[in-house]
PDB file of C-alpha atoms in Angstrom:
ATOM      1  CA  MET A   1     -24.997  55.140 235.387  1.00 66.00           C
ATOM      2  CA  SER A   2     -28.489  53.868 236.182  1.00 74.00           C
ATOM      3  CA  LYS A   3     -29.993  57.231 235.224  1.00 81.00           C
ATOM      4  CA  ILE A   4     -28.329  57.514 231.798  1.00 86.00           C
ATOM      5  CA  PRO A   5     -30.839  55.396 229.823  1.00 86.00           C
ATOM      6  CA  GLY A   6     -33.716  57.596 230.952  1.00 90.00           C
ATOM      7  CA  LEU A   7     -32.059  60.884 230.021  1.00 95.00           C
ATOM      8  CA  SER A   8     -32.931  62.709 226.828  1.00 95.00           C
ATOM      9  CA  PHE A   9     -30.100  64.002 224.661  1.00 97.00           C
ATOM     10  CA  GLN A  10     -30.595  67.516 226.034  1.00 97.00           C
ATOM     11  CA  GLU A  11     -30.598  66.315 229.633  1.00 97.00           C
ATOM     12  CA  ALA A  12     -27.467  64.250 229.047  1.00 97.00           C
ATOM     13  CA  LEU A  13     -25.769  67.220 227.402  1.00 97.00           C
ATOM     14  CA  GLU A  14     -26.657  69.555 230.272  1.00 97.00           C
ATOM     15  CA  TYR A  15     -25.389  67.062 232.829  1.00 96.00           C
ATOM     16  CA  THR A  16     -22.123  66.558 230.924  1.00 97.00           C
ATOM     17  CA  THR A  17     -21.442  70.306 230.734  1.00 98.00           C
ATOM     18  CA  LYS A  18     -22.784  71.167 234.203  1.00 97.00           C
ATOM     19  CA  ASP A  19     -20.668  73.862 235.872  1.00 98.00           C
ATOM     20  CA  ASN A  20     -17.819  73.242 233.398  1.00 98.00           C
ATOM     21  CA  ALA A  21     -16.759  76.611 232.027  1.00 97.00           C
ATOM     22  CA  GLY A  22     -14.288  74.982 229.615  1.00 97.00           C
ATOM     23  CA  ALA A  23     -16.791  72.723 227.865  1.00 98.00           C
ATOM     24  CA  VAL A  24     -17.196  73.255 224.118  1.00 98.00           C
ATOM     25  CA  ILE A  25     -19.333  70.600 222.418  1.00 98.00           C
ATOM     26  CA  THR A  26     -20.304  70.957 218.773  1.00 98.00           C
ATOM     27  CA  VAL A  27     -23.326  68.906 217.762  1.00 98.00           C
ATOM     28  CA  GLY A  28     -24.083  68.374 214.084  1.00 98.00           C
ATOM     29  CA  MET A  29     -26.890  66.498 212.394  1.00 98.00           C
ATOM     30  CA  ILE A  30     -28.118  65.600 208.938  1.00 98.00           C
ATOM     31  CA  LYS A  31     -31.698  64.663 208.147  1.00 96.00           C
ATOM     32  CA  ASN A  32     -33.082  64.313 204.627  1.00 90.00           C
ATOM     33  CA  GLY A  33     -30.062  66.074 203.159  1.00 93.00           C
ATOM     34  CA  ASN A  34     -30.261  69.073 205.491  1.00 96.00           C
ATOM     35  CA  ALA A  35     -27.206  69.671 207.677  1.00 98.00           C
ATOM     36  CA  SER A  36     -27.037  71.909 210.742  1.00 98.00           C
ATOM     37  CA  TYR A  37     -25.023  72.302 213.893  1.00 98.00           C
ATOM     38  CA  THR A  38     -25.151  73.916 217.330  1.00 98.00           C
ATOM     39  CA  ILE A  39     -22.351  74.618 219.794  1.00 98.00           C
ATOM     40  CA  TYR A  40     -22.910  74.162 223.517  1.00 98.00           C
ATOM     41  CA  GLY A  41     -20.927  75.340 226.504  1.00 98.00           C
ATOM     42  CA  GLU A  42     -21.350  75.285 230.269  1.00 98.00           C
ATOM     43  CA  ASN A  43     -24.719  73.951 231.462  1.00 97.00           C
ATOM     44  CA  GLY A  44     -25.791  73.312 227.880  1.00 97.00           C
ATOM     45  CA  LYS A  45     -25.854  77.003 226.978  1.00 98.00           C
ATOM     46  CA  GLU A  46     -25.696  77.687 223.249  1.00 98.00           C
ATOM     47  CA  LEU A  47     -22.510  79.395 222.080  1.00 98.00           C
ATOM     48  CA  PRO A  48     -21.840  81.440 218.920  1.00 97.00           C
ATOM     49  CA  LYS A  49     -21.396  79.299 215.829  1.00 96.00           C
ATOM     50  CA  GLU A  50     -17.717  78.873 215.094  1.00 93.00           C
ATOM     51  CA  PRO A  51     -16.096  75.848 213.408  1.00 96.00           C
ATOM     52  CA  HIS A  52     -13.605  74.973 216.154  1.00 98.00           C
ATOM     53  CA  THR A  53     -10.720  72.618 215.461  1.00 98.00           C
ATOM     54  CA  TYR A  54     -11.108  69.323 217.333  1.00 98.00           C
ATOM     55  CA  GLU A  55      -8.944  66.259 217.611  1.00 98.00           C
ATOM     56  CA  ILE A  56     -11.064  63.429 216.214  1.00 98.00           C
ATOM     57  CA  GLY A  57      -8.888  60.633 217.632  1.00 98.00           C
ATOM     58  CA  SER A  58      -9.799  57.186 216.366  1.00 98.00           C
ATOM     59  CA  LEU A  59     -12.206  58.514 213.760  1.00 98.00           C
ATOM     60  CA  THR A  60      -8.870  58.773 211.931  1.00 98.00           C
ATOM     61  CA  LYS A  61      -9.114  54.984 211.524  1.00 98.00           C
ATOM     62  CA  THR A  62     -12.112  55.385 209.212  1.00 98.00           C
ATOM     63  CA  PHE A  63      -9.959  57.570 206.948  1.00 98.00           C
ATOM     64  CA  THR A  64      -7.119  55.051 207.092  1.00 98.00           C
ATOM     65  CA  ALA A  65      -9.522  52.237 206.212  1.00 98.00           C
ATOM     66  CA  ALA A  66     -10.956  54.200 203.286  1.00 98.00           C
ATOM     67  CA  MET A  67      -7.426  54.865 202.033  1.00 98.00           C
ATOM     68  CA  VAL A  68      -6.736  51.130 202.214  1.00 98.00           C
ATOM     69  CA  ASN A  69      -9.919  50.462 200.245  1.00 98.00           C
ATOM     70  CA  LYS A  70      -8.819  53.010 197.658  1.00 98.00           C
ATOM     71  CA  ALA A  71      -5.526  51.163 197.351  1.00 98.00           C
ATOM     72  CA  VAL A  72      -7.457  47.881 197.000  1.00 98.00           C
ATOM     73  CA  GLN A  73      -9.525  49.312 194.152  1.00 97.00           C
ATOM     74  CA  GLU A  74      -6.339  50.556 192.490  1.00 98.00           C
ATOM     75  CA  GLY A  75      -4.762  47.106 192.736  1.00 98.00           C
ATOM     76  CA  ARG A  76      -2.064  48.212 195.182  1.00 98.00           C
ATOM     77  CA  ILE A  77      -3.256  46.166 198.189  1.00 98.00           C
ATOM     78  CA  ASP A  78      -5.015  42.820 198.541  1.00 98.00           C
ATOM     79  CA  ILE A  79      -6.870  42.695 201.856  1.00 97.00           C
ATOM     80  CA  SER A  80      -6.706  38.903 201.909  1.00 97.00           C
ATOM     81  CA  ALA A  81      -2.890  38.999 201.749  1.00 98.00           C
ATOM     82  CA  THR A  82      -0.786  38.733 204.883  1.00 97.00           C
ATOM     83  CA  ILE A  83       1.080  41.851 205.909  1.00 98.00           C
ATOM     84  CA  ASP A  84       4.526  40.417 205.146  1.00 98.00           C
ATOM     85  CA  GLU A  85       3.579  40.803 201.477  1.00 98.00           C
ATOM     86  CA  TYR A  86       4.033  44.556 202.009  1.00 98.00           C
ATOM     87  CA  LEU A  87       6.429  44.906 204.944  1.00 98.00           C
ATOM     88  CA  SER A  88       9.927  43.490 205.330  1.00 97.00           C
ATOM     89  CA  LEU A  89       9.369  41.078 208.216  1.00 98.00           C
ATOM     90  CA  PRO A  90      11.294  38.003 209.404  1.00 97.00           C
ATOM     91  CA  GLU A  91      10.429  34.666 207.860  1.00 96.00           C
ATOM     92  CA  GLY A  92       9.030  31.888 210.005  1.00 95.00           C
ATOM     93  CA  ASN A  93       6.346  33.901 211.782  1.00 96.00           C
ATOM     94  CA  VAL A  94       2.645  33.790 211.001  1.00 97.00           C
ATOM     95  CA  TYR A  95       1.297  37.246 210.196  1.00 97.00           C
ATOM     96  CA  PRO A  96      -2.303  38.497 210.005  1.00 97.00           C
ATOM     97  CA  THR A  97      -4.048  39.589 206.849  1.00 97.00           C
ATOM     98  CA  VAL A  98      -4.778  43.192 205.977  1.00 98.00           C
ATOM     99  CA  ALA A  99      -8.476  42.403 206.521  1.00 98.00           C
ATOM    100  CA  ALA A 100      -7.751  41.201 210.056  1.00 98.00           C
ATOM    101  CA  LEU A 101      -6.094  44.541 210.841  1.00 98.00           C
ATOM    102  CA  LEU A 102      -9.028  46.472 209.376  1.00 98.00           C
ATOM    103  CA  THR A 103     -11.502  44.555 211.559  1.00 98.00           C
ATOM    104  CA  HIS A 104      -9.434  44.378 214.774  1.00 98.00           C
ATOM    105  CA  THR A 105      -9.375  40.582 214.590  1.00 97.00           C
ATOM    106  CA  SER A 106      -5.630  40.167 214.061  1.00 97.00           C
ATOM    107  CA  GLY A 107      -4.726  38.881 217.502  1.00 97.00           C
ATOM    108  CA  TYR A 108      -2.646  42.002 218.106  1.00 98.00           C
ATOM    109  CA  LYS A 109      -2.959  43.908 221.377  1.00 97.00           C
ATOM    110  CA  SER A 110      -4.133  47.505 221.576  1.00 98.00           C
ATOM    111  CA  HIS A 111      -0.485  48.563 221.703  1.00 97.00           C
ATOM    112  CA  TYR A 112       2.908  47.330 222.810  1.00 98.00           C
ATOM    113  CA  ILE A 113       5.040  49.252 225.265  1.00 97.00           C
ATOM    114  CA  GLU A 114       7.948  51.157 223.745  1.00 98.00           C
ATOM    115  CA  SER A 115      10.417  53.337 225.630  1.00 97.00           C
ATOM    116  CA  PRO A 116       8.834  56.684 224.604  1.00 98.00           C
ATOM    117  CA  MET A 117       5.546  55.567 226.151  1.00 98.00           C
ATOM    118  CA  ILE A 118       7.154  55.371 229.583  1.00 97.00           C
ATOM    119  CA  SER A 119       8.401  58.949 229.530  1.00 96.00           C
ATOM    120  CA  ASN A 120       5.111  60.112 227.982  1.00 98.00           C
ATOM    121  CA  PHE A 121       3.250  58.587 230.926  1.00 96.00           C
ATOM    122  CA  PHE A 122       5.300  60.487 233.483  1.00 96.00           C
ATOM    123  CA  THR A 123       5.118  63.770 231.575  1.00 95.00           C
ATOM    124  CA  GLY A 124       1.409  63.495 230.773  1.00 94.00           C
ATOM    125  CA  LYS A 125       1.922  63.565 227.015  1.00 96.00           C
ATOM    126  CA  ASN A 126       0.292  61.634 224.204  1.00 97.00           C
ATOM    127  CA  SER A 127       1.078  57.979 224.873  1.00 97.00           C
ATOM    128  CA  PHE A 128       2.086  57.381 221.251  1.00 98.00           C
ATOM    129  CA  LEU A 129       4.366  60.401 220.855  1.00 98.00           C
ATOM    130  CA  GLY A 130       7.772  59.357 219.575  1.00 98.00           C
ATOM    131  CA  VAL A 131       6.894  55.757 218.740  1.00 98.00           C
ATOM    132  CA  THR A 132       8.673  55.383 215.412  1.00 98.00           C
ATOM    133  CA  LYS A 133       7.897  53.284 212.369  1.00 98.00           C
ATOM    134  CA  THR A 134      11.062  51.275 213.003  1.00 98.00           C
ATOM    135  CA  MET A 135       9.806  50.411 216.492  1.00 98.00           C
ATOM    136  CA  VAL A 136       6.489  49.207 215.086  1.00 98.00           C
ATOM    137  CA  VAL A 137       8.113  47.122 212.336  1.00 98.00           C
ATOM    138  CA  ASN A 138      10.572  45.586 214.799  1.00 98.00           C
ATOM    139  CA  LYS A 139       7.770  44.715 217.206  1.00 98.00           C
ATOM    140  CA  ASP A 140       5.709  43.305 214.364  1.00 98.00           C
ATOM    141  CA  GLY A 141       8.615  41.046 213.471  1.00 98.00           C
ATOM    142  CA  GLU A 142       8.609  39.618 217.010  1.00 97.00           C
ATOM    143  CA  LEU A 143       4.929  38.666 216.864  1.00 97.00           C
ATOM    144  CA  SER A 144       3.334  35.559 215.454  1.00 96.00           C
ATOM    145  CA  VAL A 145      -0.418  34.958 215.279  1.00 95.00           C
ATOM    146  CA  PRO A 146      -0.813  31.267 214.448  1.00 93.00           C
ATOM    147  CA  ASN A 147      -4.589  31.003 214.767  1.00 85.00           C
ATOM    148  CA  GLU A 148      -6.710  31.485 211.663  1.00 80.00           C
ATOM    149  CA  SER A 149      -9.075  33.823 213.464  1.00 85.00           C
ATOM    150  CA  TYR A 150      -9.160  35.881 216.640  1.00 95.00           C
ATOM    151  CA  PRO A 151     -12.028  37.613 218.428  1.00 95.00           C
ATOM    152  CA  PHE A 152     -12.510  41.356 218.043  1.00 96.00           C
ATOM    153  CA  SER A 153      -9.936  43.222 220.129  1.00 96.00           C
ATOM    154  CA  TYR A 154      -9.491  46.914 219.407  1.00 97.00           C
ATOM    155  CA  SER A 155      -5.935  47.525 218.193  1.00 98.00           C
ATOM    156  CA  ASN A 156      -4.250  50.877 217.708  1.00 98.00           C
ATOM    157  CA  PHE A 157      -1.122  48.916 216.860  1.00 98.00           C
ATOM    158  CA  GLY A 158      -2.939  47.229 213.983  1.00 98.00           C
ATOM    159  CA  TYR A 159      -3.821  50.602 212.484  1.00 98.00           C
ATOM    160  CA  ALA A 160      -0.245  51.803 212.924  1.00 98.00           C
ATOM    161  CA  VAL A 161       0.759  48.801 210.806  1.00 98.00           C
ATOM    162  CA  LEU A 162      -1.894  49.695 208.214  1.00 99.00           C
ATOM    163  CA  GLY A 163      -0.335  53.145 207.960  1.00 98.00           C
ATOM    164  CA  LEU A 164       3.011  51.529 207.151  1.00 98.00           C
ATOM    165  CA  ILE A 165       1.389  49.333 204.500  1.00 98.00           C
ATOM    166  CA  LEU A 166      -0.151  52.408 202.867  1.00 98.00           C
ATOM    167  CA  GLU A 167       3.271  54.043 202.808  1.00 98.00           C
ATOM    168  CA  GLU A 168       4.723  51.009 201.044  1.00 98.00           C
ATOM    169  CA  ALA A 169       1.818  50.898 198.583  1.00 98.00           C
ATOM    170  CA  TYR A 170       2.124  54.548 197.575  1.00 98.00           C
ATOM    171  CA  GLY A 171       5.783  55.315 198.271  1.00 98.00           C
ATOM    172  CA  ASP A 172       4.964  58.319 200.427  1.00 98.00           C
ATOM    173  CA  ASP A 173       4.582  59.079 204.139  1.00 98.00           C
ATOM    174  CA  TYR A 174       1.234  58.703 205.896  1.00 98.00           C
ATOM    175  CA  THR A 175       0.868  62.411 206.727  1.00 98.00           C
ATOM    176  CA  THR A 176       1.172  63.375 203.067  1.00 98.00           C
ATOM    177  CA  LEU A 177      -1.203  60.604 202.001  1.00 98.00           C
ATOM    178  CA  ALA A 178      -3.834  61.486 204.615  1.00 98.00           C
ATOM    179  CA  ASN A 179      -3.716  65.200 203.887  1.00 98.00           C
ATOM    180  CA  GLN A 180      -3.992  64.539 200.147  1.00 98.00           C
ATOM    181  CA  PHE A 181      -6.921  62.171 200.719  1.00 98.00           C
ATOM    182  CA  ALA A 182      -8.750  64.820 202.759  1.00 98.00           C
ATOM    183  CA  LYS A 183      -8.251  67.286 199.886  1.00 98.00           C
ATOM    184  CA  GLU A 184      -9.646  64.736 197.421  1.00 97.00           C
ATOM    185  CA  LEU A 185     -12.750  64.591 199.596  1.00 97.00           C
ATOM    186  CA  ASN A 186     -12.931  68.432 199.672  1.00 98.00           C
ATOM    187  CA  LEU A 187     -12.362  68.440 203.432  1.00 98.00           C
ATOM    188  CA  SER A 188     -10.259  71.570 203.582  1.00 97.00           C
ATOM    189  CA  HIS A 189      -9.952  71.727 207.377  1.00 98.00           C
ATOM    190  CA  THR A 190      -9.123  68.082 208.002  1.00 98.00           C
ATOM    191  CA  ARG A 191      -5.440  67.258 208.362  1.00 98.00           C
ATOM    192  CA  ILE A 192      -2.857  65.501 210.451  1.00 98.00           C
ATOM    193  CA  SER A 193      -2.556  67.577 213.590  1.00 98.00           C
ATOM    194  CA  THR A 194      -0.254  70.575 213.598  1.00 97.00           C
ATOM    195  CA  GLN A 195      -1.224  71.395 217.219  1.00 96.00           C
ATOM    196  CA  ASP A 196      -2.288  74.931 216.277  1.00 94.00           C
ATOM    197  CA  GLY A 197      -6.074  74.921 216.520  1.00 96.00           C
ATOM    198  CA  ASP A 198      -8.170  77.400 218.457  1.00 97.00           C
ATOM    199  CA  LEU A 199      -9.160  75.229 221.440  1.00 98.00           C
ATOM    200  CA  GLY A 200      -5.806  74.110 222.855  1.00 95.00           C
ATOM    201  CA  LYS A 201      -4.464  71.075 224.724  1.00 97.00           C
ATOM    202  CA  TYR A 202      -3.762  69.246 221.471  1.00 98.00           C
ATOM    203  CA  TRP A 203      -1.668  66.103 221.568  1.00 98.00           C
ATOM    204  CA  ASP A 204       1.971  66.518 220.614  1.00 97.00           C
ATOM    205  CA  TRP A 205       3.163  64.447 217.659  1.00 98.00           C
ATOM    206  CA  ASN A 206       6.502  64.102 215.936  1.00 98.00           C
ATOM    207  CA  ASP A 207       6.745  64.073 212.165  1.00 96.00           C
ATOM    208  CA  GLY A 208       6.443  60.486 211.023  1.00 96.00           C
ATOM    209  CA  ASP A 209       5.155  59.007 214.286  1.00 98.00           C
ATOM    210  CA  ALA A 210       3.847  55.516 213.565  1.00 98.00           C
ATOM    211  CA  TYR A 211       0.507  55.907 215.366  1.00 98.00           C
ATOM    212  CA  LEU A 212      -0.684  58.912 213.364  1.00 98.00           C
ATOM    213  CA  SER A 213      -2.732  56.519 211.227  1.00 98.00           C
ATOM    214  CA  ALA A 214      -4.599  55.393 214.347  1.00 98.00           C
ATOM    215  CA  GLY A 215      -5.542  58.814 215.731  1.00 98.00           C
ATOM    216  CA  GLY A 216      -3.671  61.818 214.348  1.00 98.00           C
ATOM    217  CA  LEU A 217      -6.321  63.838 212.486  1.00 98.00           C
ATOM    218  CA  THR A 218      -7.965  67.110 213.461  1.00 98.00           C
ATOM    219  CA  SER A 219     -11.102  68.513 211.844  1.00 98.00           C
ATOM    220  CA  ASP A 220     -14.037  70.870 212.310  1.00 98.00           C
ATOM    221  CA  ILE A 221     -17.801  70.489 212.197  1.00 98.00           C
ATOM    222  CA  ASN A 222     -18.227  71.625 208.597  1.00 98.00           C
ATOM    223  CA  ASP A 223     -15.800  69.001 207.353  1.00 98.00           C
ATOM    224  CA  MET A 224     -17.184  66.276 209.594  1.00 98.00           C
ATOM    225  CA  LEU A 225     -20.745  66.939 208.431  1.00 98.00           C
ATOM    226  CA  ALA A 226     -19.508  66.773 204.846  1.00 98.00           C
ATOM    227  CA  TYR A 227     -17.722  63.519 205.735  1.00 98.00           C
ATOM    228  CA  ALA A 228     -20.934  62.190 207.284  1.00 98.00           C
ATOM    229  CA  GLN A 229     -22.812  63.023 204.073  1.00 98.00           C
ATOM    230  CA  LEU A 230     -20.222  61.072 202.093  1.00 97.00           C
ATOM    231  CA  GLN A 231     -20.975  58.103 204.347  1.00 98.00           C
ATOM    232  CA  LEU A 232     -24.730  58.502 203.824  1.00 97.00           C
ATOM    233  CA  ASN A 233     -24.236  58.675 200.070  1.00 97.00           C
ATOM    234  CA  GLU A 234     -21.750  55.786 200.259  1.00 95.00           C
ATOM    235  CA  THR A 235     -19.646  57.839 197.884  1.00 85.00           C
ATOM    236  CA  GLY A 236     -16.518  56.411 196.294  1.00 85.00           C
ATOM    237  CA  TYR A 237     -14.593  54.163 198.638  1.00 92.00           C
ATOM    238  CA  PHE A 238     -17.043  54.211 201.526  1.00 97.00           C
ATOM    239  CA  ALA A 239     -19.728  51.685 200.545  1.00 96.00           C
ATOM    240  CA  ALA A 240     -17.368  48.741 200.935  1.00 96.00           C
ATOM    241  CA  CYS A 241     -16.120  50.142 204.246  1.00 98.00           C
ATOM    242  CA  HIS A 242     -19.624  49.815 205.704  1.00 98.00           C
ATOM    243  CA  LYS A 243     -20.102  46.178 204.683  1.00 97.00           C
ATOM    244  CA  GLU A 244     -19.862  43.531 207.376  1.00 97.00           C
ATOM    245  CA  LEU A 245     -16.537  41.669 207.299  1.00 97.00           C
ATOM    246  CA  GLU A 246     -16.694  40.049 210.726  1.00 97.00           C
ATOM    247  CA  LYS A 247     -19.395  39.432 213.283  1.00 95.00           C
ATOM    248  CA  ILE A 248     -18.287  40.509 216.728  1.00 94.00           C
ATOM    249  CA  SER A 249     -19.614  40.163 220.224  1.00 79.00           C
ATOM    250  CA  VAL A 250     -18.779  43.079 222.464  1.00 78.00           C
ATOM    251  CA  VAL A 251     -21.551  42.935 225.010  1.00 70.00           C
ATOM    252  CA  SER A 252     -21.526  44.374 228.502  1.00 71.00           C
ATOM    253  CA  GLU A 253     -24.234  45.564 230.835  1.00 73.00           C
ATOM    254  CA  GLN A 254     -22.695  49.014 230.781  1.00 74.00           C
ATOM    255  CA  TYR A 255     -22.751  49.188 226.967  1.00 78.00           C
ATOM    256  CA  GLU A 256     -26.294  47.836 226.817  1.00 77.00           C
ATOM    257  CA  ALA A 257     -27.467  50.393 229.373  1.00 73.00           C
ATOM    258  CA  MET A 258     -26.027  53.224 227.312  1.00 79.00           C
ATOM    259  CA  GLY A 259     -27.393  51.960 223.992  1.00 83.00           C
ATOM    260  CA  ILE A 260     -24.017  51.016 222.536  1.00 88.00           C
ATOM    261  CA  HIS A 261     -24.327  48.018 220.206  1.00 90.00           C
ATOM    262  CA  MET A 262     -21.365  46.423 218.451  1.00 95.00           C
ATOM    263  CA  ASP A 263     -22.614  43.489 216.382  1.00 95.00           C
ATOM    264  CA  ALA A 264     -20.276  43.490 213.395  1.00 97.00           C
ATOM    265  CA  VAL A 265     -17.351  45.382 211.923  1.00 98.00           C
ATOM    266  CA  GLY A 266     -16.492  46.480 208.414  1.00 98.00           C
ATOM    267  CA  MET A 267     -13.406  48.380 207.365  1.00 98.00           C
ATOM    268  CA  ALA A 268     -13.010  50.191 210.702  1.00 98.00           C
ATOM    269  CA  TRP A 269     -16.732  51.032 211.012  1.00 98.00           C
ATOM    270  CA  ILE A 270     -18.739  49.403 213.789  1.00 97.00           C
ATOM    271  CA  ILE A 271     -22.157  48.066 212.787  1.00 97.00           C
ATOM    272  CA  ASP A 272     -25.175  48.137 215.096  1.00 95.00           C
ATOM    273  CA  GLY A 273     -27.191  45.246 213.713  1.00 92.00           C
ATOM    274  CA  GLU A 274     -30.334  46.147 215.651  1.00 86.00           C
ATOM    275  CA  SER A 275     -30.677  49.696 214.341  1.00 90.00           C
ATOM    276  CA  GLY A 276     -28.687  49.472 211.106  1.00 92.00           C
ATOM    277  CA  VAL A 277     -26.441  52.332 212.216  1.00 97.00           C
ATOM    278  CA  VAL A 278     -22.749  52.325 211.333  1.00 98.00           C
ATOM    279  CA  TRP A 279     -20.585  54.351 213.658  1.00 98.00           C
ATOM    280  CA  HIS A 280     -17.164  55.100 215.056  1.00 98.00           C
ATOM    281  CA  ASN A 281     -15.861  57.219 217.881  1.00 98.00           C
ATOM    282  CA  GLY A 282     -12.593  58.763 218.964  1.00 98.00           C
ATOM    283  CA  GLY A 283     -10.866  60.000 222.066  1.00 98.00           C
ATOM    284  CA  THR A 284      -7.620  61.727 222.969  1.00 98.00           C
ATOM    285  CA  GLY A 285      -6.499  63.327 226.210  1.00 97.00           C
ATOM    286  CA  ASP A 286      -8.917  66.264 226.138  1.00 98.00           C
ATOM    287  CA  TYR A 287     -11.236  65.473 223.230  1.00 98.00           C
ATOM    288  CA  ASN A 288     -13.812  62.863 222.341  1.00 98.00           C
ATOM    289  CA  SER A 289     -15.978  62.421 219.273  1.00 98.00           C
ATOM    290  CA  TYR A 290     -18.660  60.332 217.594  1.00 98.00           C
ATOM    291  CA  LEU A 291     -20.000  59.923 214.067  1.00 98.00           C
ATOM    292  CA  GLY A 292     -23.015  57.708 213.405  1.00 98.00           C
ATOM    293  CA  VAL A 293     -24.992  57.282 210.189  1.00 98.00           C
ATOM    294  CA  ASP A 294     -28.271  55.543 209.443  1.00 97.00           C
ATOM    295  CA  ILE A 295     -28.058  55.134 205.694  1.00 96.00           C
ATOM    296  CA  ASP A 296     -31.595  53.775 205.227  1.00 95.00           C
ATOM    297  CA  LYS A 297     -33.139  56.724 207.065  1.00 95.00           C
ATOM    298  CA  GLY A 298     -30.776  59.353 205.661  1.00 96.00           C
ATOM    299  CA  ALA A 299     -29.759  60.546 209.108  1.00 98.00           C
ATOM    300  CA  ALA A 300     -26.382  61.256 210.673  1.00 98.00           C
ATOM    301  CA  VAL A 301     -25.043  62.749 213.887  1.00 98.00           C
ATOM    302  CA  VAL A 302     -21.614  64.204 214.638  1.00 98.00           C
ATOM    303  CA  ILE A 303     -20.478  65.047 218.173  1.00 98.00           C
ATOM    304  CA  LEU A 304     -17.184  66.894 218.622  1.00 98.00           C
ATOM    305  CA  SER A 305     -16.382  67.467 222.278  1.00 98.00           C
ATOM    306  CA  TYR A 306     -13.653  69.461 223.974  1.00 98.00           C
ATOM    307  CA  LEU A 307     -13.876  67.254 227.032  1.00 98.00           C
ATOM    308  CA  ALA A 308     -11.906  64.183 228.050  1.00 97.00           C
ATOM    309  CA  PRO A 309     -13.520  60.850 227.097  1.00 96.00           C
ATOM    310  CA  ASP A 310     -14.136  60.007 230.771  1.00 94.00           C
ATOM    311  CA  CYS A 311     -15.813  63.323 231.587  1.00 95.00           C
ATOM    312  CA  ARG A 312     -19.325  62.292 232.635  1.00 94.00           C
ATOM    313  CA  ILE A 313     -21.308  61.146 229.565  1.00 96.00           C
ATOM    314  CA  PRO A 314     -19.075  60.578 226.512  1.00 95.00           C
ATOM    315  CA  ALA A 315     -19.729  61.796 222.974  1.00 97.00           C
ATOM    316  CA  THR A 316     -20.637  58.267 221.872  1.00 96.00           C
ATOM    317  CA  VAL A 317     -23.627  58.086 224.225  1.00 96.00           C
ATOM    318  CA  LEU A 318     -24.695  61.644 223.402  1.00 97.00           C
ATOM    319  CA  GLY A 319     -24.524  60.805 219.700  1.00 98.00           C
ATOM    320  CA  ILE A 320     -26.507  57.586 220.021  1.00 96.00           C
ATOM    321  CA  LYS A 321     -29.223  59.380 221.998  1.00 96.00           C
ATOM    322  CA  LEU A 322     -29.480  62.185 219.454  1.00 97.00           C
ATOM    323  CA  LEU A 323     -29.552  59.831 216.469  1.00 97.00           C
ATOM    324  CA  ASP A 324     -32.326  57.804 218.109  1.00 95.00           C
ATOM    325  CA  GLU A 325     -34.305  60.979 218.739  1.00 95.00           C
ATOM    326  CA  LEU A 326     -33.660  62.227 215.213  1.00 95.00           C
ATOM    327  CA  ASN A 327     -34.926  58.966 213.713  1.00 91.00           C
ATOM    328  CA  SER A 328     -38.023  59.005 215.901  1.00 88.00           C
ATOM    329  CA  VAL A 329     -39.196  62.263 214.316  1.00 79.00           C
ATOM    330  CA  VAL A 330     -41.376  61.629 211.279  1.00 59.00           C
TER     331      VAL A 330
END
C-alpha cells in the first residue's frame, strides 16, 4: 500500500497483471477529442485489439441516474418527491426522496438480506441473483427514514428502488428500458447482461431481478469510450447528472494514499472537488471498472478489467493515475 502513490500508471498496471495469465485489462483514453485504447495481459504485455465484453458493475448506476433525469425532463418523475409517490408502500412510514436515492443519502443500507442471498453465498453466485422486485418493495415498506438528511452511504438497494420507480414511470421493465436507452445513445454493445460474452465468469441474473438497475450492464471499450465522450460533451441528460447535489465526506488514509477523492455527489456521479474530475467505478465477482472525465480539460479515461476488484491495484486507482498523467501532458 505504501508504494502505490509512487507508482506510475504503467508500473501499477504491470504489478497488477504480474504473472497472471488470465488478466485482460482494456485501457481507453480521450484527449482533445481523440479516442484510443490498448489491451494489456500478463505482466503488462500488450494484446491484440479486440473489444471484449466486460461487466461494468456499478457504472450501471450512471445509466440508471441518466434515465431518471430523462424521466424528470419528460415530467414523469419529480426528484424532490418521496418514493411513495411512485410505489405502492404502506402509509405511516417516512420515505426518502428520489434525490436522496440518487445521491446515496437516503439512510438505506447497501442491501438487506433476502433468502436468495444466503444460497448465493454458499454457491458462490452473484449475491443479488434471485432477489425479486416484490422482495424489494416489501422490504421498502418495512423501512422508515425519519431524519431529513443522512450522510453519504453507498446503497445498491437504493438503486434497485430507482429501477422500480423507472418501471412505474414508463410502464415497462427495467431491462427493456435500459436496453432501449443504450440504443438511443448509439451504444450498440451495451445491454443488460445475457452472460454470453467472450471473457467468461459473468454473473448469473434472472429476468426481472430487482438489482439489475444497480449493476446489471455489460459493455465493451468502444461503447464506453463513446459514453465517456457523451459525458465530456455533457450531451442530453448528462449535464445535470454531473452537478453537485450533496457534499459528502468519505475520507480515509487509504483513499487519500491512492488519490481517491469523494467530495460531492451528483446523480450517481462522484465529484472530486480538488481536480474537477467526475467519476464512477464498478465491480462484480471477476470484473472491475472505472470511468473518469475531466470536462474542463477534455480528458477521459476508461479502465475495463477482467480481474476481481480486490486483485492487487483496482481499476479505480489505475484510472486515476492515468487521468492524472494524461492531464499533465501539455
